[in-house]
CSV table of C-alpha atoms in Angstrom, one decimal:
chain,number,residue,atom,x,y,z
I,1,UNK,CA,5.2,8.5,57.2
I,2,UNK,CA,3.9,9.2,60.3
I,3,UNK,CA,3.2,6.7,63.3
I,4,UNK,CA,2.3,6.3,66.6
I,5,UNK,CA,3.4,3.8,69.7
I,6,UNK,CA,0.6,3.3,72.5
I,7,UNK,CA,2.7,2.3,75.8
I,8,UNK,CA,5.7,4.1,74.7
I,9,UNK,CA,6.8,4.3,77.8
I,10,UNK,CA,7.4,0.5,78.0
I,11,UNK,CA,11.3,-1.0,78.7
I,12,UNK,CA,10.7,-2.8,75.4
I,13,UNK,CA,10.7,0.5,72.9
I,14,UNK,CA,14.4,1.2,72.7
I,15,UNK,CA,14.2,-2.4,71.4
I,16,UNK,CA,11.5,-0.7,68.6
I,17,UNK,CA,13.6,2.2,68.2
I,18,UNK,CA,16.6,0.4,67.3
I,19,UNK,CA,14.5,-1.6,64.7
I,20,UNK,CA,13.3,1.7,63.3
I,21,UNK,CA,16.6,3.1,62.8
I,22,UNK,CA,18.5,0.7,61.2
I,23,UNK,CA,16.0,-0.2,59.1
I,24,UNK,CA,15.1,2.7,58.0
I,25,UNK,CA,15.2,2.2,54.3
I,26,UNK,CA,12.1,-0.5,55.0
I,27,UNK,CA,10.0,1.8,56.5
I,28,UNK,CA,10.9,5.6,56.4
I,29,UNK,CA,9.8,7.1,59.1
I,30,UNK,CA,9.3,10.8,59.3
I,31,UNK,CA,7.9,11.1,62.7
I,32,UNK,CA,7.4,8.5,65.2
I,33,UNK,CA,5.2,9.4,68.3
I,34,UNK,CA,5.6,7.7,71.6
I,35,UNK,CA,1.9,7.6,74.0
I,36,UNK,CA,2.1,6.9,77.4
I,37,UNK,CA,0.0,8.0,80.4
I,38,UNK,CA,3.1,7.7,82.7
I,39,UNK,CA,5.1,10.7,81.7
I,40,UNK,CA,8.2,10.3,84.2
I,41,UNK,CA,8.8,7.1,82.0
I,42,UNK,CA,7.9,8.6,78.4
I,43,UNK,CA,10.3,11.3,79.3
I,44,UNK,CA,13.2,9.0,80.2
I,45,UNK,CA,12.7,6.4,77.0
I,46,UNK,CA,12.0,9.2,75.0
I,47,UNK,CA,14.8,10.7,75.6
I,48,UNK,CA,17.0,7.7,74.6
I,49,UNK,CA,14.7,7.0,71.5
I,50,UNK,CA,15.9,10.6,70.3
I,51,UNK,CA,19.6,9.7,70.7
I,52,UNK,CA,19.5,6.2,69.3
I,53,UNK,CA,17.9,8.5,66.2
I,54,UNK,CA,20.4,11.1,66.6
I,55,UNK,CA,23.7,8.2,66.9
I,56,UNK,CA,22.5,6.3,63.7
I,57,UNK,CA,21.8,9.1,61.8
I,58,UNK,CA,17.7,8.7,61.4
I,59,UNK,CA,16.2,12.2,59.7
I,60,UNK,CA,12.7,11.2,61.6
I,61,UNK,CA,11.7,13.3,64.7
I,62,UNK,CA,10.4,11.7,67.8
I,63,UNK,CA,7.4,13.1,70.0
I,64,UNK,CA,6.2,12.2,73.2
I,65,UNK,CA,2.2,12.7,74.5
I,66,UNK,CA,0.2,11.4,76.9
I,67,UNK,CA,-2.6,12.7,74.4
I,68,UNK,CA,-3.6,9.7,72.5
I,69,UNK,CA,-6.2,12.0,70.6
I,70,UNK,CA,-3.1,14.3,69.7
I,71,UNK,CA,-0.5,11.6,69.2
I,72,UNK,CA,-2.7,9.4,66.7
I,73,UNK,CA,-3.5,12.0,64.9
I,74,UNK,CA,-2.7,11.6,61.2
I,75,UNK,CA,-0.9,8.5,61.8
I,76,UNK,CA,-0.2,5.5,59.2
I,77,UNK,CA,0.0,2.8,61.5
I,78,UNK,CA,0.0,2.7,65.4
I,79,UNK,CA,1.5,0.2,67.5
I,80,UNK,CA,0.0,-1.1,70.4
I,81,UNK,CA,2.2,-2.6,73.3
I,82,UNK,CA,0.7,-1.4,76.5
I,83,UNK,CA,0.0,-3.6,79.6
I,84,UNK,CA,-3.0,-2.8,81.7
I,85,UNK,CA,-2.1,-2.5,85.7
I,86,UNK,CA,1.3,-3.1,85.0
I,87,UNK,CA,3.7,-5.4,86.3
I,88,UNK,CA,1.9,-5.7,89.1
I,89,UNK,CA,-1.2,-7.0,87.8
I,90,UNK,CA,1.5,-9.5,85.9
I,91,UNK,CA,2.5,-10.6,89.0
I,92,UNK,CA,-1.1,-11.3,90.6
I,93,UNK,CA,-1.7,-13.6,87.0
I,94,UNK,CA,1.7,-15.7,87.8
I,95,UNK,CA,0.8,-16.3,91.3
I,96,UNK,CA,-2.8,-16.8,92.3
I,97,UNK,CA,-4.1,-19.7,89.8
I,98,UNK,CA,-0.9,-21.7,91.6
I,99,UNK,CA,-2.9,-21.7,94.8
I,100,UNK,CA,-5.1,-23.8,92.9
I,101,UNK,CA,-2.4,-26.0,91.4
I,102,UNK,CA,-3.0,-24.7,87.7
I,103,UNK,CA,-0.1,-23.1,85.5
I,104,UNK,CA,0.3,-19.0,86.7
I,105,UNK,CA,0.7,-17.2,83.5
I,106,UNK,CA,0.5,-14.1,81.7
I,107,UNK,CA,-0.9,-14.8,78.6
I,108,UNK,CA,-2.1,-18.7,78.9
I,109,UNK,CA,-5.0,-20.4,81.5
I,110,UNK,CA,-6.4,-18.4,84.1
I,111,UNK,CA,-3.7,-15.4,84.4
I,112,UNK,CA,-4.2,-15.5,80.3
I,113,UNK,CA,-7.7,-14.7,80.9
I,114,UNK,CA,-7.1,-11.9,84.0
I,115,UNK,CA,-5.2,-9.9,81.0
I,116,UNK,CA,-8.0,-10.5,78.3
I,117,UNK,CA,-10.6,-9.2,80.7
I,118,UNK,CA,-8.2,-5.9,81.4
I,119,UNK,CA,-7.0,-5.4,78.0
I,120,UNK,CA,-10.1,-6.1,75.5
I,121,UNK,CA,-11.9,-2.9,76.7
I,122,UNK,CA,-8.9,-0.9,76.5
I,123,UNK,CA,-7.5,-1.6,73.5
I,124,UNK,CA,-11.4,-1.1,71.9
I,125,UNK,CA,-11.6,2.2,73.2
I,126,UNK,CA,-8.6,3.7,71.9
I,127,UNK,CA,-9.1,1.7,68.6
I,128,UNK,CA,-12.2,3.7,68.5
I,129,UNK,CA,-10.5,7.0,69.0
I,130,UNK,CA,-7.8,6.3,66.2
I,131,UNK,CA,-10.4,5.3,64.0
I,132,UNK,CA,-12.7,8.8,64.8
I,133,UNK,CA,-9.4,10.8,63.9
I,134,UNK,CA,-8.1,8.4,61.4
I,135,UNK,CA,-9.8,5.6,60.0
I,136,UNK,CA,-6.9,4.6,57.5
I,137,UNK,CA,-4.4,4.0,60.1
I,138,UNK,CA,-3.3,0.2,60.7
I,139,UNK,CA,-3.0,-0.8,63.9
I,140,UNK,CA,-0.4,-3.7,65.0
I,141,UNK,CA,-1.4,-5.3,68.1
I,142,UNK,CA,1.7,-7.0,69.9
I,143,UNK,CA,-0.1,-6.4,73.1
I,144,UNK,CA,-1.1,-10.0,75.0
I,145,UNK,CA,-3.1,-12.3,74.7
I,146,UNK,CA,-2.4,-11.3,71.1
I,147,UNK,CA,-5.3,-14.0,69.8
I,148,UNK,CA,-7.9,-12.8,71.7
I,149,UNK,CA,-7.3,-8.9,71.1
I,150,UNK,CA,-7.1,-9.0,67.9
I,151,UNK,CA,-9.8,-11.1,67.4
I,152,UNK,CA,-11.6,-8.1,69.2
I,153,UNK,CA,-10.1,-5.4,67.1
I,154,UNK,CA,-11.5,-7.4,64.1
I,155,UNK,CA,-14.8,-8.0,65.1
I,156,UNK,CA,-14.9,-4.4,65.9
I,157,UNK,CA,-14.3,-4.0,62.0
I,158,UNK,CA,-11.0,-2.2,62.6
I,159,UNK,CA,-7.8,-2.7,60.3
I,160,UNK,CA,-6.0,-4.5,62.6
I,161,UNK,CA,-2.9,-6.9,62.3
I,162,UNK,CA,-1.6,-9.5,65.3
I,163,UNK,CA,1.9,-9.8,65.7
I,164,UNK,CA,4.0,-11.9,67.9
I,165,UNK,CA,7.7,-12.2,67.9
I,166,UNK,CA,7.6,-16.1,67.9
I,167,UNK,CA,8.1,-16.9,64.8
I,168,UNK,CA,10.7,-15.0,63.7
I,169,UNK,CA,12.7,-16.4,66.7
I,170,UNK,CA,12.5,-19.8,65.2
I,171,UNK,CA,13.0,-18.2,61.4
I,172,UNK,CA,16.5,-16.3,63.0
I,173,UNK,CA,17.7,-19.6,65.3
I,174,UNK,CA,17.1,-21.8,62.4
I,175,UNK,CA,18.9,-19.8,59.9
I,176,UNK,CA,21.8,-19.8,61.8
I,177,UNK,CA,21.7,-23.3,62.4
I,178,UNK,CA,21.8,-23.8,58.7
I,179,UNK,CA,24.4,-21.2,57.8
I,180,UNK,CA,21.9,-18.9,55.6
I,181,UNK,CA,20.0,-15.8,55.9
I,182,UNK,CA,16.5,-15.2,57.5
I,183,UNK,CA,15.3,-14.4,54.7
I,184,UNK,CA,15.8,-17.6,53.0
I,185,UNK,CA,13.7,-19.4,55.9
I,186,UNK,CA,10.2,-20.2,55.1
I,187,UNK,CA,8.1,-21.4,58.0
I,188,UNK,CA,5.3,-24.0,57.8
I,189,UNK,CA,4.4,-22.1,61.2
I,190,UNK,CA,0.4,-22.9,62.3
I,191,UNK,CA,-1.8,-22.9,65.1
I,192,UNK,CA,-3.0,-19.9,67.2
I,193,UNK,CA,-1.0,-17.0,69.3
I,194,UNK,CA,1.2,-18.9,71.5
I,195,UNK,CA,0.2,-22.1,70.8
I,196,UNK,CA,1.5,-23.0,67.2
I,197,UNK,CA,3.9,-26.0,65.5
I,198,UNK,CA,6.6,-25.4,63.1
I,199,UNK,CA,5.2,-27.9,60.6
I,200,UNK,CA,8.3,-27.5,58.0
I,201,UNK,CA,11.2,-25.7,57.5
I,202,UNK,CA,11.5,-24.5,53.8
I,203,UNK,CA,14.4,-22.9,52.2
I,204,UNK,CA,13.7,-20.1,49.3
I,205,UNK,CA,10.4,-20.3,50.1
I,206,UNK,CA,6.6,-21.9,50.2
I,207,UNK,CA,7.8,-24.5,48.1
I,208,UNK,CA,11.0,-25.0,48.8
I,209,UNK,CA,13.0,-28.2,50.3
I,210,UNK,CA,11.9,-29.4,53.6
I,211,UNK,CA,15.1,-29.4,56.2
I,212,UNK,CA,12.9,-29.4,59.6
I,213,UNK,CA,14.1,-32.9,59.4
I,214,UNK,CA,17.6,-32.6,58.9
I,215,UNK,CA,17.7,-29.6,61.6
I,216,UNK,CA,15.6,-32.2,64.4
I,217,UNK,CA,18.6,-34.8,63.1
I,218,UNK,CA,21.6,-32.9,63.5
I,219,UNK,CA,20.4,-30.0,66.5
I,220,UNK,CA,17.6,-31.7,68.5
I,221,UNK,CA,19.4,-31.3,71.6
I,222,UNK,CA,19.9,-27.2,71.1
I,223,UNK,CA,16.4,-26.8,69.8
I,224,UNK,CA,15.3,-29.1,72.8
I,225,UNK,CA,17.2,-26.9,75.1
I,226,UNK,CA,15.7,-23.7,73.8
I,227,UNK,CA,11.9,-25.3,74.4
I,228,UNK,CA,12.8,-26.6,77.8
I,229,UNK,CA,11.5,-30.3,76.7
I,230,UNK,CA,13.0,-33.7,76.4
I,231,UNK,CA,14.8,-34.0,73.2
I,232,UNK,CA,12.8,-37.2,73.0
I,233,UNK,CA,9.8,-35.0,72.6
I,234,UNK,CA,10.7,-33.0,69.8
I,235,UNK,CA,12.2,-36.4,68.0
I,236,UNK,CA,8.9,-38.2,68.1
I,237,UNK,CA,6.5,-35.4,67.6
I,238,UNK,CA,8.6,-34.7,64.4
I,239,UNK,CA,7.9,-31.4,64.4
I,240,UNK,CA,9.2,-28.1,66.4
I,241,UNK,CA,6.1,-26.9,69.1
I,242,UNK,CA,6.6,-23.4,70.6
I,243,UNK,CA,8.2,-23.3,74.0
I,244,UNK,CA,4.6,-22.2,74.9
I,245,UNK,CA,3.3,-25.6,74.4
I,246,UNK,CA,5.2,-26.6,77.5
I,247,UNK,CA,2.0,-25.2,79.8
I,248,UNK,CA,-0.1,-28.2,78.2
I,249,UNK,CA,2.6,-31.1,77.9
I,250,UNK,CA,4.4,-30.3,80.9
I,251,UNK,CA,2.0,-28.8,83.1
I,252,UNK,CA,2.1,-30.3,86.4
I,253,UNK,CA,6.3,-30.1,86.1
I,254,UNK,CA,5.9,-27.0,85.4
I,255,UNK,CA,3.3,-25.5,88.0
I,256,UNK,CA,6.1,-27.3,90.7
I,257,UNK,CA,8.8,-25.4,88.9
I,258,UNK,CA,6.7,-22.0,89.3
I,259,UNK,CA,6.1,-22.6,93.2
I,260,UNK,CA,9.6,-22.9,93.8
I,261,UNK,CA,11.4,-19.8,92.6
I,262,UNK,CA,10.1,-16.1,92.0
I,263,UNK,CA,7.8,-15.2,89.4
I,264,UNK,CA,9.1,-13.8,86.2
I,265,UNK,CA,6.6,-10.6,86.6
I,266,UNK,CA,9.2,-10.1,89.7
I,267,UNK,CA,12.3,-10.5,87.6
I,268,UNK,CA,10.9,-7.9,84.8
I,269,UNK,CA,10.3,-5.7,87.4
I,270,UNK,CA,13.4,-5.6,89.1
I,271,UNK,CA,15.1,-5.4,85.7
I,272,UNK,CA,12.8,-2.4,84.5
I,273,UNK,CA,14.1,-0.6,87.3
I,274,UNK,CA,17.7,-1.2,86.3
I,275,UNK,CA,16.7,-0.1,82.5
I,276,UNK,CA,15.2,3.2,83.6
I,277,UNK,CA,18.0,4.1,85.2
I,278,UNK,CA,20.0,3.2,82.8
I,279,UNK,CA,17.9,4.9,80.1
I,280,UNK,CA,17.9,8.4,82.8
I,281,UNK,CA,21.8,8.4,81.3
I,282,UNK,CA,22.3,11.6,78.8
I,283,UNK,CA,25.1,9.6,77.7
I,284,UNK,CA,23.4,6.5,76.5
I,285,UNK,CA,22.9,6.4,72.8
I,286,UNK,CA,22.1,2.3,72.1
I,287,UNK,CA,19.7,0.2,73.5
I,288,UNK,CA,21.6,-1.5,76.5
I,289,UNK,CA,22.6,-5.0,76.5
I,290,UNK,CA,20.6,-5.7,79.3
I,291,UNK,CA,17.7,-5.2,77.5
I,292,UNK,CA,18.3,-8.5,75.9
I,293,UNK,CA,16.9,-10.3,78.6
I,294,UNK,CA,13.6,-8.4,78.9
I,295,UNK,CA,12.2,-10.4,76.2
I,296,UNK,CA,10.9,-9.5,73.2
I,297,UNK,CA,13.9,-10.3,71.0
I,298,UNK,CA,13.3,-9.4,67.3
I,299,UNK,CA,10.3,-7.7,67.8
I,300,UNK,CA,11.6,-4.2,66.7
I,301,UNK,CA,12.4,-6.0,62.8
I,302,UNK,CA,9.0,-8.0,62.8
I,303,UNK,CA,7.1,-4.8,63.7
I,304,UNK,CA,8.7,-3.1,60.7
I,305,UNK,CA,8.4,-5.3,58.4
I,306,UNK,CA,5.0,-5.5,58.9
I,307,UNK,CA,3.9,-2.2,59.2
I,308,UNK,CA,6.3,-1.5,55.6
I,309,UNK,CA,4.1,-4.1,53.9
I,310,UNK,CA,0.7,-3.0,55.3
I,311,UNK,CA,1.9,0.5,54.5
I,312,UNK,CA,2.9,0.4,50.9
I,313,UNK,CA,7.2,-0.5,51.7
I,314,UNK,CA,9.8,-2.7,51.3
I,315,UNK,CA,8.8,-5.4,53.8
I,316,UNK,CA,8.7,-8.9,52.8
I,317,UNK,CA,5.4,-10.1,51.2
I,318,UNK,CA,5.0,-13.0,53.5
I,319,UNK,CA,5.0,-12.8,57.1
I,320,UNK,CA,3.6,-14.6,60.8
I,321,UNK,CA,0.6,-12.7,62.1
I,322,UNK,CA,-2.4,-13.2,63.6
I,323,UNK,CA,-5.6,-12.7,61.2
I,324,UNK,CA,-9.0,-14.3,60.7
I,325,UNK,CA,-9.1,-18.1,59.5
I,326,UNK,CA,-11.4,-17.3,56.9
I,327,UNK,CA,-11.2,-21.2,55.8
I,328,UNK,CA,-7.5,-21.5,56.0
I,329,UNK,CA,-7.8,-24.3,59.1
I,330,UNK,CA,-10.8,-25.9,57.8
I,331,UNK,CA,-12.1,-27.2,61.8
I,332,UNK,CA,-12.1,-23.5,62.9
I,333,UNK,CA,-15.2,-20.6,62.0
I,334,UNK,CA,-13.6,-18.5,59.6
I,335,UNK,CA,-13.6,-15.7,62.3
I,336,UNK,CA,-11.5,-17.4,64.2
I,337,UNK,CA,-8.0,-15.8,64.7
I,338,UNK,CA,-5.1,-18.0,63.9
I,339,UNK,CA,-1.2,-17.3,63.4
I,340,UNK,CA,-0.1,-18.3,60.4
I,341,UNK,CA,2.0,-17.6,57.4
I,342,UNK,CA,-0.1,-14.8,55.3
I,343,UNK,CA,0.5,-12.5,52.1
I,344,UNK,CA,0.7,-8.9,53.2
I,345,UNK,CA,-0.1,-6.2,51.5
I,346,UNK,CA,-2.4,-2.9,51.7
I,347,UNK,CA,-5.5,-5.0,52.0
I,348,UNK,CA,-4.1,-6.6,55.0
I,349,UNK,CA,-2.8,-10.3,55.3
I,350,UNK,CA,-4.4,-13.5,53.6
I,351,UNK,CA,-3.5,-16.7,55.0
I,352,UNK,CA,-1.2,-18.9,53.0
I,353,UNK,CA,-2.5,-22.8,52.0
I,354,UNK,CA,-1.0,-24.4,55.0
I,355,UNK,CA,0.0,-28.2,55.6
I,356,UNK,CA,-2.9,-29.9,56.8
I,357,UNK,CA,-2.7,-30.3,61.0
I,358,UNK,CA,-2.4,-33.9,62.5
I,359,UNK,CA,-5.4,-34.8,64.7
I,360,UNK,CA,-3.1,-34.5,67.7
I,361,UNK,CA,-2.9,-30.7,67.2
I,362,UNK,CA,-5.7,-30.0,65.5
I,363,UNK,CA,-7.6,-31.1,68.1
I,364,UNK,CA,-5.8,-28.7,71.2
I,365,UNK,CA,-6.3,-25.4,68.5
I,366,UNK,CA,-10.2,-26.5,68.3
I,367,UNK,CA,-10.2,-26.5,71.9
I,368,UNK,CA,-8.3,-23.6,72.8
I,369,UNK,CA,-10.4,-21.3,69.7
I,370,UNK,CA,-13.3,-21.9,71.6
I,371,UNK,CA,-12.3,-21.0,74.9
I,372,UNK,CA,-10.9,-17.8,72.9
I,373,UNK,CA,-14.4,-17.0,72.1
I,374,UNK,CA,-15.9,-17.8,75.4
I,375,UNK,CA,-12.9,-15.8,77.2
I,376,UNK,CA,-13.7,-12.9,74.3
I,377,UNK,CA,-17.2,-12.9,75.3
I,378,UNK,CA,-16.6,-12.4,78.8
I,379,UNK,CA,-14.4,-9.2,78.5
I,380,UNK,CA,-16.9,-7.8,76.2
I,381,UNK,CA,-20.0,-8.5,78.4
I,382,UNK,CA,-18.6,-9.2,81.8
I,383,UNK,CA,-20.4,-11.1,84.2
I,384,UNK,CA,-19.1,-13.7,86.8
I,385,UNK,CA,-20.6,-16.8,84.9
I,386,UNK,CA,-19.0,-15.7,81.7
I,387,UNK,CA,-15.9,-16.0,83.6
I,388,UNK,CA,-16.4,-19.2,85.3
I,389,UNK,CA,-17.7,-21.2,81.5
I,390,UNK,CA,-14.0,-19.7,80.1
I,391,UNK,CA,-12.2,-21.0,83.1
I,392,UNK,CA,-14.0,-24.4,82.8
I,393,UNK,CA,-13.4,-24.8,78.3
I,394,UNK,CA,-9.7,-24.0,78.6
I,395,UNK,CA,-7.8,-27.4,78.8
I,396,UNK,CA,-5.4,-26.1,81.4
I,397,UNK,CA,-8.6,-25.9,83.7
I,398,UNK,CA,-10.8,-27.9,82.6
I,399,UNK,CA,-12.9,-28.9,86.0
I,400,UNK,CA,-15.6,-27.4,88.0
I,401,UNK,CA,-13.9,-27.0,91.5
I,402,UNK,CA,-10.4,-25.0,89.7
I,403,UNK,CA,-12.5,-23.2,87.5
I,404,UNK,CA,-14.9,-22.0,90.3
I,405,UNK,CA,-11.7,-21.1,92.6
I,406,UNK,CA,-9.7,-19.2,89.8
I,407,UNK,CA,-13.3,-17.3,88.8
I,408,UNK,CA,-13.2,-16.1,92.8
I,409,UNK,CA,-9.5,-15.5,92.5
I,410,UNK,CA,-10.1,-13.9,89.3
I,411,UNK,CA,-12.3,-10.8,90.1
I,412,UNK,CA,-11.1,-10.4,93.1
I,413,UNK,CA,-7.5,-9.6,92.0
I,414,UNK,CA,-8.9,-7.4,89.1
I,415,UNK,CA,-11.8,-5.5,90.7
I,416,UNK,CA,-10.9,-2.4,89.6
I,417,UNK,CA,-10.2,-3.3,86.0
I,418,UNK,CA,-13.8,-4.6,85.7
I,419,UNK,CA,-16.5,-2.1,85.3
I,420,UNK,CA,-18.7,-5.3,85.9
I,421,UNK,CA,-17.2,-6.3,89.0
């Protein structure tokens, strides 16, 4: 089994690699090929992605191109985690939408959009060129806003599959707040990318017993902790909302929070630097601790579980991704992208029966799908008025004077992303 990594050179991939080898009996790899157009970085996590192989004993070989034609090249599956103008451009999306007193972040309001307009051209063009050398490979999109670009990869009509390390967060911190194993935890997880509600907690299964009230009971005040929300919150909404939702129902908190203190596009980027040079060590064979606090966490194990079950393996028939609605919230166009429990197999994923959605949240995933397809639409077609009717549907803008200051701010930060511009 062959696949391939676009943005191998990222801090995250020892994370990947790590995955890869230990759970190597899920999804045997035979070679693994890392893409990256920054070469002095390929060379350096390569190199520690063929020792953490080499230490744990994985038969699989490990390449490194900054060919996508060549590296994609008879490839099962590849995985796409790239990040278009860098940290840098990560930065510009966390600070400039706070000059106009609206949330600064990467993958959510106006910064949200700044990456959708870089990334949906991007990621179309090289889905193009794995599909013109191999129109059989899967490709797993972890790259942000994961809604949104796989929406794109879809309507493109590629075999594409959103995945987002979220939800299997909350399946691993639950489980060890009840003492059993992940795989025991079923979650009534709904919504879309970044903006979803853990509806139930089931153990053994879809059917199984409901503890999401027990766990709110006896551990409201950790898992209140981990969203940054009052415990209050958590005890009268019932249910468990990602930390995400804290940009809508903490927002002006939160925007004061984010003027006073650096951004965390500064904080990755200082601690990228310590991780390359770490990773420069011949002597390092394991992913380093302090790549823990990168982010991320868990993504290596959800990335191959999903590409074992697209690909034929051992991974677990039901997992969180991001695939089209096709009926399964019954207020959203069925090509409308949501993340949600789904079946997996070689087909793809089909959406599980979910637990109908109170008005309350129903009502924010209506909202937020269609400035999804407005944001879509502008980083198709371009255009500064595109920009501007996104800006104004998405609730964290929502009136004419931001939204016509953040579409300024917008294009002029990411002029030479924009063919348009």
């Amino acid at each position: 089994m062959k696949l391939a990594v676009v943005g191998g050179g990222s801090t995250y991939t020892p994370e990947l690699i790590d995955g890869f080898a230990r759970l190597r009996d899920t999804l045997p790899i035979s070679e693994l090929v890392l893409i990256d157009p920054a070469a002095d970085r390929l060379d350096l996590v390569g190199g520690l992605a063929r020792r953490i192989f080499a230490k744990q004993g994985h038969p699989g070989t490990i390449t490194t191109t900054s060919d996508l034609d060549a590296g994609v090249a008879d490839a099962d599956a590849v995985l796409l985690q790239l990040r278009v103008g860098g940290q840098a451009a990560r930065e510009k999306d966390e600070t400039w939408p706070l000059e106009c007193g609206c949330v600064g972040q990467e993958t959510t309001g106006a910064g949200g959009l700044a990456k959708a307009l870089r990334t949906v051209p991007v990621v179309l063009d090289i889905a193009e060129r794995v599909r013109r050398r191999n129109p059989d490979a899967w490709i797993i999109d972890f790259t942000n806003p994961v809604g949104i670009v796989t929406r794109a990869l879809l309507n493109a009509g590629h075999k594409a599959v959103g995945l987002c390390n979220v939800a299997i967060g909350f399946q691993r911190k639950f489980a060890a707040l009840l003492d059993v194993t992940p795989a025991e935890i079923h979650l009534d997880h709904v919504g879309l990318n970044h903006l979803t509600w853990e509806l139930g907690v089931r153990l053994g299964g879809p059917d199984g017993e409901n503890l999401l009230p027990k766990l709110i009971a006896e551990h409201g005040d950790a898992i209140a902790a981990d969203l940054r929300m009052p415990r209050t919150v958590v005890d009268r909404l019932g249910v468990v909302p990602s930390y995400y939702l804290r940009y809508f129902y903490q927002h002006d908190e939160v925007v004061r929070e984010l003027g006073t203190k650096p951004s965390r596009a500064a904080e990755v980027a200082a601690m990228e630097r310590e991780l390359l040079a770490l990773y420069g060590d011949p002597t390092l064979d394991e992913k380093p601790e302090l790549l823990a606090g990168r982010g991320g966490a868990f993504y290596s194990e959800a990335a191959v579980d999903l590409a074992s079950g697209l690909l034929g393996g051992g991974g677990s028939p039901v997992q969180v991704v991001n695939t089209y609605n096709n009926g399964t919230l019954p207020f959203l166009p069925d090509d409308a992208v949501i993340e949600t429990q789904a079946r997996i197999g070689a087909g793809g994923a089909t959406p599980l029966r979910t637990p109908p959605l109170d008005p309350m949240y129903a009502g924010l995933v209506a909202h937020v799908t269609a400035y999804e397809d407005l944001a879509l639409q502008a980083a198709l077609h371009g255009g500064r008025e595109r920009v501007f009717k996104a800006l104004l549907a998405h609730p964290l803008v929502g009136q004419i004077e931001y939204a016509e200051a953040l579409t300024d701010r917008l294009i002029a930060h990411n002029r030479e992303h924009l063919a348009w511009a």
